Amino acid sequence: MTLENKTILITGASAGIGKAIAGKLSLINCRLILAARRISLLDEIKSNPAAKAEIETVQCDVSKKEDVAAAYKFAVEKFGNIDIAILNAGVGMHVTPTAFNSEYAEKVMGTNFMGVVYWIEHLLKDYLKNNRGTIVGISSLADNRAYGTSFYNPSKAALTIFLEGLRLDLKKHNINVITVRPGFVETDMTSRNNFKMPFLISPSKAAEIIVEGIIKEKKMIQFPIPTVLLTRIIGFLPLSLYELFAAKGKK
Ligand SMILES: NC(=O)c1ccc[n+]([C@@H]2O[C@H](COP(=O)([O-])OP(=O)(O)OC[C@H]3O[C@@H](n4cnc5c(N)ncnc54)[C@H](OP(=O)(O)O)[C@@H]3O)[C@@H](O)[C@H]2O)c1
């Protein structure tokens, strides 16, 4: 698929992976809708003199249904139908049994899972009507096991499984659902991690792989390969062995 002349939405485009994807796509001849809460950061991308794309920015907290409805309306009014939606906005928050707080769960699940669902609720109406469209959900290689008390891993597990089911149903409607499962990428999110992050890559490399995967219309874009293999092996470990492995990682 060519991205030229397409209308492409990117949520969470103000930083990290989303910003890197926006930067790459801004150099081609397409229409971009960049969404995030920090609109001033989006406007910096928009004002890049090297940008070839037509760019509109919109403030949107994806965990708020009404924000998503307003941002969708804005996008359609500006550019008509969205062809490709890159649903990337996400948060990671550390939680421990002693600092357990359901508000964290609401924030993480509300952004990483419901934030995608709210967008798809709008996109699907047009996609089904037109029998075409692409949904790109940014999940994570951390979707297959938990590494301690966390709402992040469950949010990504829910997202990956949700996208898998959606793909099965939407295939006959000519709607592509692409699941992206990155390993560690050097962004604000991972800068807070106090553990070793193997095979860490730059946001620009991640964006390059994601954009290439979208062009190739892959069902699953996962990277980097060593982390894909490692997490696959970890996923196969029986519980007792996995607990030994996870305990070692926490030392
Ligand atoms: N970094 C990694 O190692 C890694 C690995 C696997 C998967 N991922 C996934 O990749 C995606 C991007 O992560 P990143 O590492 O690039 O993180 P990041 O640098 O912290 O950027 C997160 C982006 O999401 C936006 N965002 C957060 N909460 C939002 C909300 N409620 N509404 C709208 N936008 C929101 C932020 O924009 P505002 O704050 O301006 O709203 C920002 O643009 C996430 O889904 C993350 O889970 C990351």
Short mmCIF file of C-alpha atoms and ligand atoms in Angstrom, two decimals:
data_model
loop_
_atom_site.label_atom_id
_atom_site.label_comp_id
_atom_site.label_asym_id
_atom_site.label_seq_id
_atom_site.Cartn_x
_atom_site.Cartn_y
_atom_site.Cartn_z
CA MET A 1 0.00 0.00 0.00
CA THR A 2 1.23 3.49 -0.72
CA LEU A 3 0.92 6.16 1.96
CA GLU A 4 0.93 8.94 -0.62
CA ASN A 5 -2.33 10.93 -0.65
CA LYS A 6 -3.70 9.03 2.33
CA THR A 7 -5.28 10.62 5.40
CA ILE A 8 -3.44 9.26 8.41
CA LEU A 9 -4.29 9.74 12.09
CA ILE A 10 -1.59 9.35 14.75
CA THR A 11 -2.57 9.44 18.42
CA GLY A 12 0.15 10.20 20.96
CA ALA A 13 2.09 12.06 18.28
CA SER A 14 3.65 14.59 20.67
CA ALA A 15 6.51 12.39 21.92
CA GLY A 16 8.41 9.15 21.54
CA ILE A 17 7.36 6.61 18.93
CA GLY A 18 4.30 8.58 17.79
CA LYS A 19 6.36 11.71 17.25
CA ALA A 20 8.96 9.73 15.28
CA ILE A 21 6.24 8.22 13.06
CA ALA A 22 4.74 11.69 12.56
CA GLY A 23 8.17 13.07 11.62
CA LYS A 24 8.66 10.35 8.99
CA LEU A 25 5.18 10.65 7.53
CA SER A 26 5.37 14.43 7.44
CA LEU A 27 8.01 14.07 4.73
CA ILE A 28 5.63 12.40 2.30
CA ASN A 29 2.75 13.78 0.36
CA CYS A 30 -0.18 12.82 2.61
CA ARG A 31 -2.64 14.34 5.08
CA LEU A 32 -1.80 13.94 8.76
CA ILE A 33 -3.98 14.37 11.83
CA LEU A 34 -1.77 14.52 14.89
CA ALA A 35 -3.48 14.07 18.26
CA ALA A 36 -2.24 14.32 21.85
CA ARG A 37 -2.91 16.29 25.02
CA ARG A 38 0.15 18.57 24.61
CA ILE A 39 -0.91 20.39 21.46
CA SER A 40 2.03 22.83 21.56
CA LEU A 41 4.38 19.88 20.91
CA LEU A 42 2.25 18.82 17.94
CA ASP A 43 2.42 22.33 16.52
CA GLU A 44 6.23 22.09 16.51
CA ILE A 45 5.97 19.11 14.13
CA LYS A 46 3.43 20.98 12.02
CA SER A 47 5.71 23.98 11.64
CA ASN A 48 8.69 21.95 10.38
CA PRO A 49 9.62 23.69 7.10
CA ALA A 50 10.73 20.35 5.58
CA ALA A 51 7.21 18.89 5.96
CA LYS A 52 5.51 17.94 2.70
CA ALA A 53 2.34 16.59 4.28
CA GLU A 54 -0.73 18.66 5.01
CA ILE A 55 -0.86 18.58 8.81
CA GLU A 56 -3.65 19.31 11.29
CA THR A 57 -3.25 19.01 15.04
CA VAL A 58 -5.92 18.33 17.62
CA GLN A 59 -5.90 18.16 21.40
CA CYS A 60 -7.31 14.88 22.58
CA ASP A 61 -7.11 12.83 25.75
CA VAL A 62 -7.86 9.35 24.41
CA SER A 63 -9.11 8.18 27.78
CA LYS A 64 -12.00 10.66 27.47
CA LYS A 65 -14.75 9.46 25.17
CA GLU A 66 -15.98 13.02 24.49
CA ASP A 67 -12.45 14.16 23.50
CA VAL A 68 -12.17 11.32 21.01
CA ALA A 69 -15.60 12.12 19.55
CA ALA A 70 -14.61 15.79 19.12
CA ALA A 71 -11.20 14.93 17.64
CA TYR A 72 -12.78 12.48 15.19
CA LYS A 73 -15.30 15.12 14.09
CA PHE A 74 -12.46 17.62 13.65
CA ALA A 75 -10.46 15.15 11.53
CA VAL A 76 -13.38 14.30 9.26
CA GLU A 77 -14.33 17.97 8.82
CA LYS A 78 -10.75 18.85 7.87
CA PHE A 79 -9.84 15.94 5.62
CA GLY A 80 -12.85 13.66 5.09
CA ASN A 81 -12.44 9.96 5.88
CA ILE A 82 -9.40 8.69 7.71
CA ASP A 83 -7.61 5.98 5.69
CA ILE A 84 -5.10 4.79 8.29
CA ALA A 85 -5.42 5.21 12.06
CA ILE A 86 -2.24 4.71 14.05
CA LEU A 87 -3.52 4.30 17.61
CA ASN A 88 -0.31 4.78 19.54
CA ALA A 89 -1.13 6.86 22.66
CA GLY A 90 -0.14 4.97 25.78
CA VAL A 91 1.06 5.27 29.35
CA GLY A 92 3.08 3.12 31.68
CA MET A 93 2.86 3.57 35.45
CA HIS A 94 4.69 1.71 38.15
CA VAL A 95 2.55 0.08 40.77
CA THR A 96 3.53 -2.08 43.72
CA PRO A 97 1.40 -4.08 46.14
CA THR A 98 2.14 -1.49 48.85
CA ALA A 99 1.21 1.43 46.60
CA PHE A 100 -1.74 -0.29 44.99
CA ASN A 101 -4.20 2.19 43.57
CA SER A 102 -7.18 1.50 41.33
CA GLU A 103 -6.83 5.00 39.87
CA TYR A 104 -3.62 3.82 38.17
CA ALA A 105 -5.58 0.95 36.65
CA GLU A 106 -8.24 3.34 35.37
CA LYS A 107 -5.57 5.58 33.85
CA VAL A 108 -3.56 2.80 32.20
CA MET A 109 -6.50 0.71 30.97
CA GLY A 110 -8.39 3.90 30.08
CA THR A 111 -5.55 5.10 27.85
CA ASN A 112 -3.96 1.93 26.47
CA PHE A 113 -7.15 -0.08 25.94
CA MET A 114 -10.27 2.10 26.10
CA GLY A 115 -8.42 4.89 24.26
CA VAL A 116 -8.14 2.54 21.30
CA VAL A 117 -11.71 1.28 21.62
CA TYR A 118 -13.11 4.85 21.64
CA TRP A 119 -11.33 5.65 18.37
CA ILE A 120 -12.36 2.39 16.71
CA GLU A 121 -16.00 3.06 17.62
CA HIS A 122 -15.89 6.07 15.25
CA LEU A 123 -13.54 4.70 12.61
CA LEU A 124 -15.48 1.48 12.08
CA LYS A 125 -18.63 3.25 10.93
CA ASP A 126 -16.80 4.82 7.98
CA TYR A 127 -14.56 1.82 7.35
CA LEU A 128 -17.55 -0.56 7.13
CA LYS A 129 -19.49 1.85 4.94
CA ASN A 130 -16.58 2.23 2.51
CA ASN A 131 -15.31 -1.36 2.76
CA ARG A 132 -11.77 -0.21 3.39
CA GLY A 133 -9.47 1.24 6.02
CA THR A 134 -6.50 0.37 8.20
CA ILE A 135 -6.29 0.24 12.00
CA VAL A 136 -2.80 0.11 13.49
CA GLY A 137 -2.78 -0.61 17.22
CA ILE A 138 0.46 -0.10 19.13
CA SER A 139 0.58 -2.89 21.67
CA SER A 140 3.80 -4.32 23.12
CA LEU A 141 5.95 -7.44 23.39
CA ALA A 142 5.12 -7.11 27.10
CA ASP A 143 1.64 -8.45 26.33
CA ASN A 144 2.32 -12.11 27.01
CA ARG A 145 3.58 -12.27 30.61
CA ALA A 146 3.61 -10.07 33.72
CA TYR A 147 6.89 -9.09 35.33
CA GLY A 148 5.38 -8.00 38.66
CA THR A 149 2.25 -6.16 39.79
CA SER A 150 1.30 -4.08 36.77
CA PHE A 151 -1.60 -2.63 34.85
CA TYR A 152 0.58 -2.06 31.78
CA ASN A 153 1.03 -5.73 30.81
CA PRO A 154 -2.70 -6.50 31.24
CA SER A 155 -3.61 -3.41 29.19
CA LYS A 156 -1.40 -4.57 26.32
CA ALA A 157 -2.55 -8.21 26.63
CA ALA A 158 -6.14 -6.98 26.32
CA LEU A 159 -5.24 -4.81 23.35
CA THR A 160 -3.39 -7.55 21.44
CA ILE A 161 -6.22 -10.06 21.91
CA PHE A 162 -8.85 -7.45 21.07
CA LEU A 163 -7.05 -6.54 17.81
CA GLU A 164 -6.70 -10.23 16.91
CA GLY A 165 -10.44 -10.79 17.19
CA LEU A 166 -11.23 -7.59 15.32
CA ARG A 167 -8.91 -8.67 12.48
CA LEU A 168 -10.80 -11.96 12.09
CA ASP A 169 -14.14 -10.18 11.71
CA LEU A 170 -12.96 -7.27 9.56
CA LYS A 171 -11.02 -9.25 6.96
CA LYS A 172 -14.14 -9.85 4.86
CA HIS A 173 -14.81 -6.11 4.91
CA ASN A 174 -11.37 -5.39 3.43
CA ILE A 175 -10.30 -3.62 6.64
CA ASN A 176 -6.71 -4.25 7.76
CA VAL A 177 -5.96 -4.54 11.45
CA ILE A 178 -2.25 -4.32 12.21
CA THR A 179 -0.88 -5.16 15.65
CA VAL A 180 2.45 -3.55 16.51
CA ARG A 181 4.50 -5.18 19.28
CA PRO A 182 7.66 -3.18 19.99
CA GLY A 183 10.36 -4.25 22.41
CA PHE A 184 12.19 -1.56 24.39
CA VAL A 185 12.33 1.84 22.67
CA GLU A 186 14.23 4.79 24.15
CA THR A 187 11.44 7.26 25.01
CA ASP A 188 10.12 9.24 28.00
CA MET A 189 8.15 6.14 28.96
CA THR A 190 11.21 3.89 29.28
CA SER A 191 13.43 6.63 30.74
CA ARG A 192 11.68 5.93 34.07
CA ASN A 193 12.62 2.23 34.04
CA ASN A 194 15.19 1.32 36.67
CA PHE A 195 16.10 -2.04 35.13
CA LYS A 196 18.23 -3.16 32.22
CA MET A 197 16.43 -2.94 28.90
CA PRO A 198 17.94 -5.40 26.44
CA PHE A 199 18.09 -4.53 22.74
CA LEU A 200 16.86 -0.95 23.32
CA ILE A 201 16.31 0.86 19.99
CA SER A 202 15.73 4.49 19.03
CA PRO A 203 12.22 5.89 18.32
CA SER A 204 13.39 6.69 14.80
CA LYS A 205 14.33 3.03 14.14
CA ALA A 206 11.00 1.91 15.64
CA ALA A 207 9.13 4.37 13.40
CA GLU A 208 11.02 3.15 10.32
CA ILE A 209 10.03 -0.49 11.05
CA ILE A 210 6.41 0.45 11.76
CA VAL A 211 6.00 2.57 8.62
CA GLU A 212 7.60 -0.16 6.48
CA GLY A 213 5.26 -2.75 8.03
CA ILE A 214 2.20 -0.62 7.30
CA ILE A 215 3.29 -0.20 3.67
CA LYS A 216 3.69 -4.00 3.43
CA GLU A 217 0.23 -4.43 5.03
CA LYS A 218 1.58 -6.85 7.63
CA LYS A 219 -0.83 -8.27 10.20
CA MET A 220 1.77 -8.11 12.94
CA ILE A 221 4.80 -5.84 13.19
CA GLN A 222 7.10 -6.97 16.00
CA PHE A 223 10.65 -5.93 16.75
CA PRO A 224 13.55 -6.13 17.46
CA ILE A 225 13.99 -9.81 16.52
CA PRO A 226 16.10 -10.83 19.59
CA THR A 227 13.38 -9.48 21.94
CA VAL A 228 10.67 -11.18 19.86
CA LEU A 229 12.49 -14.51 20.27
CA LEU A 230 13.24 -13.92 23.95
CA THR A 231 9.64 -13.04 24.83
CA ARG A 232 8.40 -16.02 22.79
CA ILE A 233 10.61 -18.37 24.82
CA ILE A 234 9.51 -16.67 28.06
CA GLY A 235 5.90 -17.12 26.96
CA PHE A 236 6.41 -20.88 26.60
CA LEU A 237 7.96 -21.34 30.07
CA PRO A 238 5.84 -23.32 32.52
CA LEU A 239 4.75 -21.27 35.53
CA SER A 240 7.28 -22.71 38.02
CA LEU A 241 10.21 -22.06 35.66
CA TYR A 242 8.84 -18.63 34.76
CA GLU A 243 8.62 -17.64 38.44
CA LEU A 244 12.29 -18.56 38.93
CA PHE A 245 13.23 -16.50 35.86
CA ALA A 246 11.12 -13.50 36.93
CA ALA A 247 12.49 -13.61 40.50
CA LYS A 248 16.03 -13.50 39.10
CA GLY A 249 15.15 -10.46 37.00
CA LYS A 250 13.96 -8.62 40.12
CA LYS A 251 17.28 -9.07 42.03
N1 LIG B 1 8.88 2.80 24.66
C1 LIG B 1 8.77 1.49 24.64
O1 LIG B 1 9.73 0.77 24.99
C2 LIG B 1 7.51 0.85 24.18
C3 LIG B 1 7.52 -0.54 24.00
C4 LIG B 1 6.36 -1.17 23.59
C5 LIG B 1 5.22 -0.44 23.34
N2 LIG B 1 5.24 0.91 23.53
C6 LIG B 1 4.00 1.63 23.28
O2 LIG B 1 4.24 2.63 22.33
C7 LIG B 1 3.33 3.71 22.52
C8 LIG B 1 4.10 5.02 22.59
O3 LIG B 1 4.94 4.96 23.73
P1 LIG B 1 6.26 5.85 23.88
O4 LIG B 1 7.31 4.98 24.41
O5 LIG B 1 6.49 6.63 22.64
O6 LIG B 1 5.80 6.79 25.07
P2 LIG B 1 6.01 8.36 25.36
O7 LIG B 1 7.29 8.83 24.81
O8 LIG B 1 5.74 8.50 26.81
O9 LIG B 1 4.83 9.02 24.52
C9 LIG B 1 3.51 8.70 24.82
C10 LIG B 1 2.61 9.46 23.87
O10 LIG B 1 1.26 9.10 24.19
C11 LIG B 1 0.54 10.28 24.47
N3 LIG B 1 -0.46 10.03 25.51
C12 LIG B 1 -0.30 9.51 26.74
N4 LIG B 1 -1.46 9.50 27.39
C13 LIG B 1 -2.38 10.05 26.56
C14 LIG B 1 -3.75 10.31 26.66
N5 LIG B 1 -4.46 10.02 27.76
N6 LIG B 1 -4.39 10.87 25.59
C15 LIG B 1 -3.70 11.17 24.48
N7 LIG B 1 -2.39 10.94 24.31
C16 LIG B 1 -1.74 10.39 25.35
C17 LIG B 1 1.56 11.32 24.90
O11 LIG B 1 1.10 12.61 24.54
P3 LIG B 1 0.56 13.72 25.56
O12 LIG B 1 1.23 13.49 26.87
O13 LIG B 1 0.95 15.00 24.89
O14 LIG B 1 -0.91 13.49 25.58
C18 LIG B 1 2.74 10.95 24.02
O15 LIG B 1 2.63 11.55 22.77
C19 LIG B 1 2.56 3.38 23.79
O16 LIG B 1 1.33 2.80 23.48
C20 LIG B 1 3.45 2.38 24.48
O17 LIG B 1 2.76 1.54 25.36
C21 LIG B 1 6.35 1.56 23.95
#
